[in-house]
């Protein structure tokens, strides 16, 4: 027992002493000096007592004691503080580092460029995940959560209805309040003015409390506004107030027309509030009576967690409560899971575990970090080359007693200054880019949701600094270790001979080979992407639709009446009438060749569902076969000038009740039926009970613009009034945009409640993933640029050092009559082999990527791909070789034998 | 004067602990006391004394306190801690075992083999 106690006491004492040494350094040092002084005085007094003359006694006492500073160093070392002292870097180190950066500007630019790309790339995945998970603006204590159904089969959302909202509002005690909302565009006008569409949301009045937002003017909606028979009121957004009502200070209390109904404006929300995404109108959501199965209208649900309740506790309560009894059976059949998630997860359709649980996430994170590692490796190589030129200085300093840790920490500070600079440049240029690039377009949306803030946060800055420090460790400490890990005396001797004695080993060679190989592969990838985008034209040819002659317009009719069955039927009839009138009017316009109605037009992003074909049913655990689908008017194909390749297209009989037949496109037949005759076969949505018979096959029809062969689709017929919102493709001979104002007039006449979206010419519609592809290609081009700059500067640095050190040798060889070309070859051989090696490794990868990505759409043969890849590699080799080797070669050619021998003799 | 003895590596700490165990003492006093108790046979290098004292303090075997020395100056006095007493006891026992073993070994005669 006493042994253990002594051990514990010893440990505690060590911790205490270490912490004192670090915290009270000055105090301890001053006391140490006092103690030493006392010692010397006592010794001096002893000597005086022994008869030594006082002056001599003091001198002798000092000499006997030795150097105070050295004792102090040893005393600190005895306390275990040595490492801290040596690793402590001073402001002078930072100044030295800055001077080195200015002294070698090319190296600085190359290294900063590499890390300024590498660090933000390394940060991006975590940054995005964090942005999506962040609490909504105004929800400072992060208490707002959405409640949703998740379908584990499709890994997607399943809709919730008013019935769920009512049930969970009554059942769940984990939430202090729940709210429901649904979005739709509305035609908005001042009582007398011309109407124009604005995005809006029907919300339960609790929403403003839950989101903790206050109006900028007037009030928000209150419970009484949602009661049946209450006067029609609306809260409008700041943007709408400014753009449509000229920032009218007296807007509160005025009447505006929303559709045909006059609403009183009761409040204006503050700038930036656009809940749930980009909405500008908030109307009370009508209360719904208890409905039969599936009878309630679809709403999204969110709530505020009650005080002291965690999201996990709320989830546990929700899982126990399940769904409303009449709907729970249905939910159970579909194996739906009720979940409590951050609002961003509901909006983005992410699984409950977030972005980080997506299978691709870690792969991308790993890829991003390996890119950063390659960048660090390259910077390490550059720093290594530069440190090598200072070898003499380092060797002398080591001989004079500078510890290795000291020198390593100085080189580390240089790398740290470099990487912090790069992190700053990288993070702030990305921040600038995010502020200026049209991110919404890249994501295929018209605007990003108001709560998604991709700007740089404090947390991201901290992460950037951590990555910078890690990068500095890789880029700085490794080369420093290699250089000072050598014996001092031989180093000084070689330093005297003006040779660093430093050899660039396999590490640098491997890096250059890797740079070139990755560049070649990335160029191949970028080229393959470029080729994919040109395939869009091909999809047009396949579809056979002259897209530039079509005007595409989306129409919506918002449903804001009481949600009972009679009202719903009335609404459907009204929508059907409006659609029929609209189409008939448009068709009678001069110059209009046809009007196609559907929920999605060719070239637009189609939705997908898991589909199975009769006779090829899939088990519940089989991975689903996703197929895109569209609901189309019976005249859709005729209006697009499409004829059936096999069977027939839709007719009026197909929507007169009974199980609806379907039409499929050619890629569907290829993929699902391996080209067998599809007519008469039946298909269904996986897990559904209703089968649909295939009655016809049409051409590709622009379902997947990037890769037409994976654009298989199913078309379901829909009668007028069954699709809301619906797309209208108007085939106008020439100049479709000239039709816009006519279309607006016709729509208003067909029904003032019909909200018209922004019209576009169909050939300008680009599927979202295309922009993503283009952004990716741009990123790859940037990557290749950085890699080439790195390879060039790395080789250049090595060659320069090699030429400087071998000037004398070259002089002697020249004097002995060696050919210049031989000398150049001797110097360049190694680098040229590395460049060539990289190209040889990169070619097959590039060829494979080119072939893989291009093969599905264009008829690229493997030979074509190899020829193109070899061409790319040759181009990169020439560029890198020329830039890196030209100047050193010229220096070799210019060496004068006499001068070289004299200078070094 | 007694003949000077070289301190074996690792024994300086033990000698210092012994000196301090005899009563609170300042740094210079440790030197004098070691000379005194060894009959002048052991002289500790002044340069080695303070790192050893700080090392022992760092390990919690001794602790220090500021007081007034015989010449009326502020001085740092060292004292053994409980852990120090325990540690010193162990080291002393271990040293005795080693010294005995060496002594016995050195006395060995060919008959004993």
PDB file of C-alpha atoms in Angstrom, chain A residues 45 404 422 474 734 858:
ATOM      1  CA  UNK A  45      31.298  33.902   2.515  1.00  0.00           C
ATOM      2  CA  UNK A 404      17.223  19.373 -33.684  1.00  0.00           C
ATOM      3  CA  UNK A 422      -3.138  29.191 -47.967  1.00  0.00           C
ATOM      4  CA  UNK A 474       3.065  16.845 -43.139  1.00  0.00           C
ATOM      5  CA  UNK A 734     -40.575  30.300 -84.351  1.00  0.00           C
ATOM      6  CA  UNK A 858     -21.597   7.457 -77.918  1.00  0.00           C
TER       7      UNK A 858
END
